[in-house]
Short mmCIF file of C-alpha atoms and ligand atoms in Angstrom, two decimals:
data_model
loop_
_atom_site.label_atom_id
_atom_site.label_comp_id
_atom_site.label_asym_id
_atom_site.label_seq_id
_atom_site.Cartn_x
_atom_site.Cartn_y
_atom_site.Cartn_z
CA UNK I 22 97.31 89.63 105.42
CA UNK I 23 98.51 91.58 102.52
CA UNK I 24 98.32 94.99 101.39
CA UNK I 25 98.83 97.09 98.58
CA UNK I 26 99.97 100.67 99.40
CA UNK I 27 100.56 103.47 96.54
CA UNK I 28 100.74 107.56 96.79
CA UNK I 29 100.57 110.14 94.51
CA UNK I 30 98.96 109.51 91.31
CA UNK I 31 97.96 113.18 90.22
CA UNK I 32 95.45 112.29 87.84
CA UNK I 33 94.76 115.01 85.36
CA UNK I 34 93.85 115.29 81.86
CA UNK I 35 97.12 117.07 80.15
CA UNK I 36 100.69 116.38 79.82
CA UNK I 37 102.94 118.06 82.22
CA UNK I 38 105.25 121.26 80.54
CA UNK I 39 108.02 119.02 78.78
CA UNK I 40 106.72 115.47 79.26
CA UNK I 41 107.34 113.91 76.04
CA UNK I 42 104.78 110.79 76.43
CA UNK I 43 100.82 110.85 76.66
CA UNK I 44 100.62 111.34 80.30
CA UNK I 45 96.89 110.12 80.52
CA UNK I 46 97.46 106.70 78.98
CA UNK I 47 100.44 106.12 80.76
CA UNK I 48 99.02 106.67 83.80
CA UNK I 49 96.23 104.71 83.15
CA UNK I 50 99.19 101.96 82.16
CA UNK I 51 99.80 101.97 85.63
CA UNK I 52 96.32 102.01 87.15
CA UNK I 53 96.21 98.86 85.05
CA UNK I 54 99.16 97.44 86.56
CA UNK I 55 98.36 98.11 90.12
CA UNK I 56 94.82 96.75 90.21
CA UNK I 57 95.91 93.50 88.04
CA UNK I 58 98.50 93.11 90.83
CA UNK I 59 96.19 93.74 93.42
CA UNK I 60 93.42 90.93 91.87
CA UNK I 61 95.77 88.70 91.06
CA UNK I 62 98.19 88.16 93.92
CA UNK I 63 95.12 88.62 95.76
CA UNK I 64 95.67 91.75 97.71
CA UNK I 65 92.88 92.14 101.13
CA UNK I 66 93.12 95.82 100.97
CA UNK I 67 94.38 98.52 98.82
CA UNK I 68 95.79 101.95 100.86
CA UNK I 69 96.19 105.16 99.02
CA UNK I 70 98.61 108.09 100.24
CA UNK I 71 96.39 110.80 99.06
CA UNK I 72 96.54 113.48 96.12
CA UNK I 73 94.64 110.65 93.88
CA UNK I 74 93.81 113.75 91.63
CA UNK I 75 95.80 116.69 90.55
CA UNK I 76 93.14 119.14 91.53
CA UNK I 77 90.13 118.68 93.29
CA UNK I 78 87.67 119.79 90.68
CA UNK I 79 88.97 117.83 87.45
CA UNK I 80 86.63 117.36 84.71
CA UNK I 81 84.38 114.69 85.09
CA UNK I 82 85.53 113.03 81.44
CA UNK I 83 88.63 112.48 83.08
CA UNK I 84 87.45 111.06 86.53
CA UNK I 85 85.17 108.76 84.66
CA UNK I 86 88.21 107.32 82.57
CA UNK I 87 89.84 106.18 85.76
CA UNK I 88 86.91 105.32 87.96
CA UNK I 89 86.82 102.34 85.78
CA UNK I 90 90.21 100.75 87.11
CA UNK I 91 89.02 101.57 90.44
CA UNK I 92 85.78 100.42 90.55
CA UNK I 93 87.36 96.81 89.78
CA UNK I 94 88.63 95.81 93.18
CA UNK I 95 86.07 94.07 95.38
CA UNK I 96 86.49 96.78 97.70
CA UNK I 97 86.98 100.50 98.23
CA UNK I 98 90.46 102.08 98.45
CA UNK I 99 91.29 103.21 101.74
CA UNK I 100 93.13 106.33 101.37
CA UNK I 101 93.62 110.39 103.02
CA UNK I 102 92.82 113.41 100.77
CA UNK I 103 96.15 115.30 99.42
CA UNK I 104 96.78 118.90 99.06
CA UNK I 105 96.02 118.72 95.33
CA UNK I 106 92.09 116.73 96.30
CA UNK I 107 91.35 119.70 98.57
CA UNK I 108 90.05 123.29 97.98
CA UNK I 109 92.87 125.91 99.80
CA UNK I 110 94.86 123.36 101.98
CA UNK I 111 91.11 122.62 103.99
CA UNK I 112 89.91 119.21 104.08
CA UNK I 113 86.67 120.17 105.21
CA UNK I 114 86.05 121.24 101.39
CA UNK I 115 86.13 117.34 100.72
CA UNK I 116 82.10 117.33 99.98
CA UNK I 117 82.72 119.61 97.10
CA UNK I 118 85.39 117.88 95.40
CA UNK I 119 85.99 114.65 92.72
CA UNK I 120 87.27 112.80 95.92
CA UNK I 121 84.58 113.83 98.08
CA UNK I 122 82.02 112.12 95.69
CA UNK I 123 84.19 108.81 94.94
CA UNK I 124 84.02 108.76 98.57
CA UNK I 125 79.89 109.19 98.93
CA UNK I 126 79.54 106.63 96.30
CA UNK I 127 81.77 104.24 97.87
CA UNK I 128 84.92 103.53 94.94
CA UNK I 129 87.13 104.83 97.98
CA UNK I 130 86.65 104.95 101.84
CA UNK I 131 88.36 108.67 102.92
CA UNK I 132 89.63 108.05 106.24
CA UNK I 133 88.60 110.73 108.30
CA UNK I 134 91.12 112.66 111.03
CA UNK I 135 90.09 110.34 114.35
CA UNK I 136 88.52 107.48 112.49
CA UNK I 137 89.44 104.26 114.04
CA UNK I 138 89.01 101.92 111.18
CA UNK I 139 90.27 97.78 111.65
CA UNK I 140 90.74 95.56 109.20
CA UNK I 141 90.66 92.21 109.67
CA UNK I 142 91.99 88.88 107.99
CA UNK I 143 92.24 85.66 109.44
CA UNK I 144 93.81 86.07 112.93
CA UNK I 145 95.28 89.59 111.96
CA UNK I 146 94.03 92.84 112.99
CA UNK I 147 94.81 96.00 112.12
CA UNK I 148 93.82 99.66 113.43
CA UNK I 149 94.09 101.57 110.97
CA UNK I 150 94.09 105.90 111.17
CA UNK I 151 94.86 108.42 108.72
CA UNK I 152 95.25 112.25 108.29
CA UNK I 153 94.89 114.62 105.46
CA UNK I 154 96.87 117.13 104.28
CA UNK I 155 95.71 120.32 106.12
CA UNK I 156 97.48 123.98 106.03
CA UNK I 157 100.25 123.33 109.74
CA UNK I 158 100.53 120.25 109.47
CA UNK I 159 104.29 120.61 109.51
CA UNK I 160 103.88 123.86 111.15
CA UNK I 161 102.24 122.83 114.34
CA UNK I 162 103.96 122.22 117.47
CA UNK I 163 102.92 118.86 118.02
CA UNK I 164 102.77 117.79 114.51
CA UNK I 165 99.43 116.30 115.78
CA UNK I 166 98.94 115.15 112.34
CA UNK I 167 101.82 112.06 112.14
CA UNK I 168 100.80 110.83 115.63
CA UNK I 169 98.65 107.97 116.43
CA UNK I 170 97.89 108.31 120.46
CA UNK I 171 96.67 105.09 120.80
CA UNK I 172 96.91 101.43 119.54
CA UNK I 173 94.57 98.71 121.04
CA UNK I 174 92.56 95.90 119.80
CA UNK I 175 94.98 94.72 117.14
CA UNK I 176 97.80 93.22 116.12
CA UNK I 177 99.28 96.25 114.73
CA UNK I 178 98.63 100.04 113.68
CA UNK I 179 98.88 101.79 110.68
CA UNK I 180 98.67 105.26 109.94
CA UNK I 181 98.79 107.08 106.55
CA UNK I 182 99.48 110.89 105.91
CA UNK I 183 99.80 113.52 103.46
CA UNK I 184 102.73 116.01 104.41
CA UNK I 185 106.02 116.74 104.29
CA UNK I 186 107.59 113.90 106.37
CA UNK I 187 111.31 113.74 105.92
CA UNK I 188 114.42 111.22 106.99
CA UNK I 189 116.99 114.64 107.27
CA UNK I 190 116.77 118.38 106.73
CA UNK I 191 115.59 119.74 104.21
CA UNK I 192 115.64 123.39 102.27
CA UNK I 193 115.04 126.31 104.43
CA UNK I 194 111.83 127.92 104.43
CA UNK I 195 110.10 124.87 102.85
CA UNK I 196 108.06 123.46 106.22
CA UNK I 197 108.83 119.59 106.82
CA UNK I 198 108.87 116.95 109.89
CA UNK I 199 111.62 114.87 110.48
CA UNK I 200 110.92 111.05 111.13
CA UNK I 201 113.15 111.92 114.74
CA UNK I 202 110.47 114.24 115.35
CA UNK I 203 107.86 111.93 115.83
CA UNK I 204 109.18 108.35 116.38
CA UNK I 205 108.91 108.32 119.84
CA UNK I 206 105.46 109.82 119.78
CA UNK I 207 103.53 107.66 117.45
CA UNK I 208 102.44 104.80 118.09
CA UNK I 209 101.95 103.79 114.93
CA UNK I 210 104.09 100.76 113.85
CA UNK I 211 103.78 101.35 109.73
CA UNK I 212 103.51 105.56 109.16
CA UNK I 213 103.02 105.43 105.34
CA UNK I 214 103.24 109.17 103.96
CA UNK I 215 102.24 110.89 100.36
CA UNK I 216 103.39 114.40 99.54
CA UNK I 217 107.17 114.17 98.72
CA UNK I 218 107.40 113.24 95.27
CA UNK I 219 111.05 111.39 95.42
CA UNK I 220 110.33 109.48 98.46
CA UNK I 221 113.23 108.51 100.83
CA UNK I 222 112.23 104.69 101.51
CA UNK I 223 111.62 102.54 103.93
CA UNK I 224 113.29 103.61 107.18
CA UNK I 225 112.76 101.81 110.35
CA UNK I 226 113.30 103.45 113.98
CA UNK I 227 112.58 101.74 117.39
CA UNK I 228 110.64 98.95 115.83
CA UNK I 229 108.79 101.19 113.66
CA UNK I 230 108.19 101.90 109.99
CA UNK I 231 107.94 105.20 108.28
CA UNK I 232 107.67 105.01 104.59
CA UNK I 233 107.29 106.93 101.38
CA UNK I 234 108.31 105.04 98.81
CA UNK I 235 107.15 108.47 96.05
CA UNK I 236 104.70 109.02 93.85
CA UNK I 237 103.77 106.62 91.14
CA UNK I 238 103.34 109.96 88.96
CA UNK I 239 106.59 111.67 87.48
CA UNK I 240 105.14 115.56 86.78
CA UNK I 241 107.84 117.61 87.30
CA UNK I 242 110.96 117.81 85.27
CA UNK I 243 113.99 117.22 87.76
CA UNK I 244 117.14 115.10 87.91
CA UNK I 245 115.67 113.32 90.55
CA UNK I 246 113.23 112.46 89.12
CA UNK I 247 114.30 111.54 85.69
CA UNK I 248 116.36 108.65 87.80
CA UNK I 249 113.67 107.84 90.12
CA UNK I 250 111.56 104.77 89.03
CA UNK I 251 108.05 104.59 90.68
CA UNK I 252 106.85 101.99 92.59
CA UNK I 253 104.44 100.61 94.87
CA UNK I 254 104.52 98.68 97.90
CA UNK I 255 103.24 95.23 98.95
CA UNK I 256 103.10 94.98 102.85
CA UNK I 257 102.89 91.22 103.86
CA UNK I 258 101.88 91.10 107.63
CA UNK I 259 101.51 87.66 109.75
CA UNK I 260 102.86 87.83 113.39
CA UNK I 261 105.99 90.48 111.86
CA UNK I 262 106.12 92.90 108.94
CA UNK I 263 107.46 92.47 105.89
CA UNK I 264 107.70 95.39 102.90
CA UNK I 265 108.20 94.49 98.92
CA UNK I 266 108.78 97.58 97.00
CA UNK I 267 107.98 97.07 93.56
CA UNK I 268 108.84 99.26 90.36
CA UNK I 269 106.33 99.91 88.16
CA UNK I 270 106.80 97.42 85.06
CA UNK I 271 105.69 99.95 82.68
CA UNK I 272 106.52 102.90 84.02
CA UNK I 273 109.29 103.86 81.01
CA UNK I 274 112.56 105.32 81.27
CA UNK I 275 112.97 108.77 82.79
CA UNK I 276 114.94 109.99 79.64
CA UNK I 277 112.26 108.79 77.15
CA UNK I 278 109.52 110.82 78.70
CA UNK I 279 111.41 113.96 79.90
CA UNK I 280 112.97 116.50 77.59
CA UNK I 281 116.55 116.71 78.87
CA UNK I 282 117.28 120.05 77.07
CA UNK I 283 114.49 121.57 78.75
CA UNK I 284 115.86 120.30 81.81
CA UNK I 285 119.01 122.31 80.64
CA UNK I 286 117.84 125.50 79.33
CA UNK I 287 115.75 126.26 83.03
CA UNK I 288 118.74 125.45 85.03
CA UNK I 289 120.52 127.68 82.15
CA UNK I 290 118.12 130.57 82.78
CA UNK I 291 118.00 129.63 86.92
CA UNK I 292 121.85 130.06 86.67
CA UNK I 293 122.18 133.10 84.63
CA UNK I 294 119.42 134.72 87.32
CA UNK I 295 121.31 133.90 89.87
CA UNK I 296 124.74 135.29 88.47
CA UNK I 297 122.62 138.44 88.01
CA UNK I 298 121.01 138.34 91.46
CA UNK I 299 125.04 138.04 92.90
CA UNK I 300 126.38 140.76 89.94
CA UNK I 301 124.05 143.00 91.78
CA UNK I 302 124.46 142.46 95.76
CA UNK I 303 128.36 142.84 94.70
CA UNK I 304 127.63 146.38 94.26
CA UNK I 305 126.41 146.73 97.96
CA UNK I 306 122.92 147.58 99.28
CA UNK I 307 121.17 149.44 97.24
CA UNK I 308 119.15 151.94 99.10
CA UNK I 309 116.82 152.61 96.22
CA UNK I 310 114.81 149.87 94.83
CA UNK I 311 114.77 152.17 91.60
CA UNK I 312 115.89 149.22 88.93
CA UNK I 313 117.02 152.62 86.37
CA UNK I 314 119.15 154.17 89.34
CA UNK I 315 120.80 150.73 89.90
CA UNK I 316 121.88 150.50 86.40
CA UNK I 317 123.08 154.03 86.09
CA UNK I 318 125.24 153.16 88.99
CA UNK I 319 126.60 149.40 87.30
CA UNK I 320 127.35 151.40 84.76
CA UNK I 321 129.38 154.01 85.86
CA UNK I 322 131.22 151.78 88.19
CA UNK I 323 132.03 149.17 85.37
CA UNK I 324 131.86 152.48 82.70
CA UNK I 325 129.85 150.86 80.14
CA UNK I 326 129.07 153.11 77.44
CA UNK I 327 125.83 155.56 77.31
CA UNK I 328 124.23 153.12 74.18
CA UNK I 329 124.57 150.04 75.88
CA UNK I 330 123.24 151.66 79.13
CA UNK I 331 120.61 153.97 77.45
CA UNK I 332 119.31 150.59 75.58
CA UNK I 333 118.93 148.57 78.96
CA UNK I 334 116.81 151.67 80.58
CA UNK I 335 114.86 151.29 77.25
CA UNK I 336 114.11 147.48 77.43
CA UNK I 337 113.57 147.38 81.12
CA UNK I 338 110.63 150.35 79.87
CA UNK I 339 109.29 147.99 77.45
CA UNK I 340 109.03 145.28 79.70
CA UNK I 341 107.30 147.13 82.40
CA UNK I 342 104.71 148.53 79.82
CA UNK I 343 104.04 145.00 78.74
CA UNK I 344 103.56 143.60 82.83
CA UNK I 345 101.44 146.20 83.49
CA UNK I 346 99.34 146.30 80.27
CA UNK I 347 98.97 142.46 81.33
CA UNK I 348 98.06 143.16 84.82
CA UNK I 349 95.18 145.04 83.63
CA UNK I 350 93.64 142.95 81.94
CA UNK I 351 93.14 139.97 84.55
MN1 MN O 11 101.45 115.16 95.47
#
């Protein structure tokens, strides 16, 4: 049996802030790609990660631009709805979205939280579960969400996901599971996951897969990202498992469709905020969130003249005019 497993595509119809390419007809470049792959090498089924579209109520022009690649594999795309398919983190909005209706009319199969679904080829059976993206996921306790309680009547089990599944720490604050969280508790033997843009791989624990090779879509401007070639992943399966990560043949260079000095000039500004941010904790607590008092304090402390001082009290004035003139209006 052989599969065809990709994540992430975000399809929308404008360029990401400092993409230099078309992002539309690249993307559709590597719809192209990934369905001639899947015809030719002749792929049984196609999985999907989730987050297909960038936002779950994109303009039909677009949807019908893509549903064309789709709709040319023999059958639907098995796949879990993303964050970005989804109305407020709540798959039960699914019936209202661009997903939703693919879905209804059959150009993908949404697996459902529960749904048993096997696939079969030859002598080679596979239970396949999924889960969408939903607002605890990797919040919950049990992190219910990456565990499959049961395998039987097959060969082996796969289970795809949309969250924040991770192979070590990650920022503070930012919710995320660790593979070690649930690798004893799944009985899964492939976990593919969506979500996490970069991807960390193929890693394999007790026998088991977890995988997230990264989206196939490069929308934010990062480092990481400007290195990272997308891919997609063919999963060959007879009585073992065997993965084939693939990078896209057209996907293009990082550096020829990101601007590097926009790249610069954020982490300029990020930097400069942050100086700012420390300049002021170096001066203690301040008690009083009064942005005037803390300058006239800066300023007598580092006894910068009364024009330079008067003229920051004067700007920051400006500025809060023009936030608040804005604020009414929305
Ligand atoms: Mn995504």
């Amino acid at each position: 049996m052989k599969l065809l497993y990709f994540t992430d595509s975000h399809i929308r119809g404008s360029t990401p802030k400092s993409r230099k390419d078309n992002y539309v007809e690249t993307l559709k470049e590597k719809f192209k790609e990934i369905i001639e792959t899947a015809k030719s090498e002749n792929i049984d089924y196609v999985l999907f990660g989730g987050d297909l579209f960038d936002r779950p109520d994109l303009s039909l022009s677009i949807v019908n631009e893509f549903i064309i690649y789709l709709k040319e594999l023999p059958l639907p795309i098995y796949c879990v709805l993303g964050n970005h398919d989804i109305f407020g983190q709540n798959p039960s909005t699914a019936t209202r979205t661009v997903l939703g209706i693919l879905d209804t009319l059959g150009i993908v199969k949404l697996i459902n939280y529960n749904e048993i679904i096997y696939l079969q080829r030859n002598n080679i059976k596979i239970q396949l579960t999924g889960c969408p993206y939903y607002y605890n996921i990797d919040t919950s306790p049990e992190r219910e969400g990456y565990i499959v309680n049961e395998k039987k009547n097959c060969n082996f089990s796969i289970h795809i996901v949309h969250g924040m599944l991770l192979d070590r720490p990650f920022i503070k604050g930012i919710p995320h599971t660790l593979i070690d969280e649930i690798a004893d508790k799944t009985f899964a033997d492939i976990t593919l996951c969506g979500h996490y843009h970069t991807g960390f791989g193929i890693k394999k624990i007790n026998e088991k897969y977890f995988v997230n090779i990264g989206s196939i879509s490069r929308v934010s401007n990062t480092l990481s990202e400007i290195e990272r070639t997308p891919s997609y992943l063919i999963i060959h399966i007879d009585n073992k498992i065997k993965f084939d990560v693939r990078n896209l043949k057209c996907a293009k260079n990082g550096e020829d469709i990101f601007d590097k000095n926009i790249l610069m000039q954020e982490e300029f500004k990020e930097q400069k905020l942050n100086e700012f941010i420390q300049q002021v904790n170096s001066y203690g607590s301040f008690e009083i969130l009064n942005i005037e008092s803390i300058i006239r304090e800066i300023s007598i402390r580092e006894k910068i003249p009364d024009d330079i001082k008067n003229e920051a009290i004067r700007r920051i004035g400006e500025a809060q005019m023009l936030l608040s003139s804005k604020e009414g209006m929305l």
